[in-house]
CSV table of C-alpha atoms in Angstrom, one decimal:
chain,number,residue,atom,x,y,z
A,154,MET,CA,116.6,108.3,81.6
A,155,ALA,CA,114.3,107.0,84.2
A,156,ASP,CA,117.2,105.3,86.0
A,157,GLU,CA,118.8,108.7,86.8
A,158,ARG,CA,119.5,109.1,90.5
A,159,PHE,CA,119.1,112.5,92.1
A,160,PRO,CA,121.2,112.7,95.3
A,161,TRP,CA,118.7,114.8,97.3
A,162,GLN,CA,115.2,113.9,98.6
A,163,PRO,CA,112.7,116.7,97.9
A,164,LEU,CA,110.5,117.6,100.8
A,165,GLY,CA,106.7,117.8,100.9
A,166,SER,CA,104.9,118.2,97.6
A,167,ARG,CA,108.0,119.2,95.6
A,168,VAL,CA,109.3,117.3,92.6
A,169,VAL,CA,112.7,117.5,90.9
A,170,ILE,CA,112.6,117.8,87.1
A,171,ARG,CA,115.4,117.6,84.5
A,172,PRO,CA,114.3,119.9,81.8
A,173,VAL,CA,114.4,118.5,78.2
A,174,GLU,CA,116.1,120.8,75.7
A,175,GLN,CA,114.0,121.6,72.7
A,176,GLU,CA,115.1,120.9,69.1
A,177,SER,CA,117.6,123.5,67.8
A,178,ARG,CA,116.1,123.2,64.3
A,179,THR,CA,112.7,124.2,63.1
A,180,PRO,CA,110.6,121.7,61.1
A,181,SER,CA,111.7,123.4,57.9
A,182,GLY,CA,115.4,122.9,58.8
A,183,LEU,CA,116.4,126.4,60.1
A,184,ILE,CA,118.9,126.4,63.0
A,185,ILE,CA,117.7,128.3,66.1
A,186,PRO,CA,120.6,130.2,67.8
A,187,GLU,CA,121.0,129.8,71.6
A,188,THR,CA,119.9,133.4,72.2
A,189,ALA,CA,116.6,132.8,70.5
A,190,LYS,CA,115.7,129.5,72.1
A,191,GLU,CA,112.8,129.5,74.5
A,192,LYS,CA,113.0,128.2,78.1
A,193,PRO,CA,112.0,124.5,78.2
A,194,GLN,CA,108.5,123.6,79.5
A,195,ILE,CA,108.9,119.8,79.3
A,196,GLY,CA,111.0,117.7,81.6
A,197,VAL,CA,111.5,114.3,83.2
A,198,VAL,CA,110.7,113.7,86.9
A,199,VAL,CA,113.9,112.5,88.6
A,200,ALA,CA,112.8,112.7,92.3
A,201,VAL,CA,109.5,113.0,94.2
A,202,GLY,CA,108.7,114.4,97.6
A,203,ASP,CA,107.1,112.5,100.5
A,204,ASP,CA,103.6,114.0,100.2
A,205,GLU,CA,101.2,111.2,99.3
A,206,SER,CA,99.0,113.5,97.2
A,207,ILE,CA,101.7,113.8,94.4
A,208,LYS,CA,100.3,112.2,91.3
A,209,VAL,CA,103.5,112.0,89.2
A,210,ARG,CA,106.4,109.5,89.7
A,211,VAL,CA,110.0,109.2,88.7
A,212,GLY,CA,110.4,108.8,85.0
A,213,ASP,CA,107.2,110.7,84.0
A,214,ARG,CA,107.5,113.4,81.3
A,215,VAL,CA,105.7,116.5,82.6
A,216,LEU,CA,104.6,119.9,81.3
A,217,PHE,CA,105.3,122.8,83.6
A,218,PRO,CA,104.9,126.7,83.4
A,219,LYS,CA,107.8,128.5,81.7
A,220,TYR,CA,109.0,130.6,84.6
A,221,SER,CA,108.2,128.4,87.7
A,222,GLY,CA,110.3,126.6,90.3
A,223,ASN,CA,113.8,127.0,91.5
A,224,GLU,CA,116.8,126.1,89.2
A,225,VAL,CA,119.6,124.1,90.8
A,226,LYS,CA,122.8,122.6,89.4
A,227,VAL,CA,123.9,119.3,90.8
A,228,ASN,CA,127.0,117.4,89.5
A,229,GLY,CA,127.0,119.7,86.4
A,230,VAL,CA,123.4,118.9,85.5
A,231,GLU,CA,120.6,121.5,85.7
A,232,TYR,CA,117.4,120.6,87.5
A,233,LEU,CA,114.2,122.4,88.4
A,234,ILE,CA,112.6,122.0,91.8
A,235,ILE,CA,108.9,122.7,91.6
A,236,ASP,CA,105.8,122.2,93.7
A,237,ALA,CA,103.7,119.3,92.3
A,238,ASN,CA,100.6,121.5,92.3
A,239,ASP,CA,102.3,123.8,89.8
A,240,LEU,CA,102.7,121.0,87.2
A,241,LEU,CA,100.3,121.3,84.2
A,242,ALA,CA,100.2,117.8,82.9
A,243,TYR,CA,102.0,114.5,82.5
A,244,ASP,CA,102.6,112.4,79.3
A,245,THR,CA,100.1,109.4,79.5
A,246,GLU,CA,102.0,107.5,76.8
A,247,THR,CA,105.2,107.6,78.9
A,248,ARG,CA,103.3,106.6,82.0
A,249,ALA,CA,101.9,103.6,80.2
A,250,SER,CA,105.4,102.4,79.4
A,251,LEU,CA,106.7,102.6,83.0
A,252,PRO,CA,106.5,99.5,85.2
A,253,GLU,CA,103.9,99.9,88.0
A,254,GLU,CA,105.2,100.6,91.4
A,255,LYS,CA,104.4,97.9,94.0
A,256,PRO,CA,103.2,99.1,97.4
A,257,ALA,CA,105.7,98.5,100.2
A,258,LYS,CA,105.0,95.5,102.3
A,259,LYS,CA,104.2,96.2,106.0
A,260,ALA,CA,106.4,94.4,108.5
A,261,ARG,CA,104.6,91.9,110.7
A,262,ARG,CA,105.1,92.1,114.4
A,263,LYS,CA,105.9,89.0,116.1
A,264,GLY,CA,103.7,88.5,119.2
């Protein structure tokens, strides 16, 4: 859901991630109860801070440490706000399928 809009702008080097729930069945077909599920470690970036050193962008699937960041709930959806430096990796296949961002044009001053 790369078109998802997060109503808050993260500051600095923070990114907002929507964690992706893991499958509730094992490959052999066993159902995993909610109490036994592990905390997600994969998510989708929905907002990026204003620090130019951030290497991920909205729509990227990322891998993050299990117990990092701050959990927030906005409009009934749970998100994780995490420092971009704490991210472990991003999915290169997902990155390849996203359209490239075009740099903003600078306004010309009339003399």
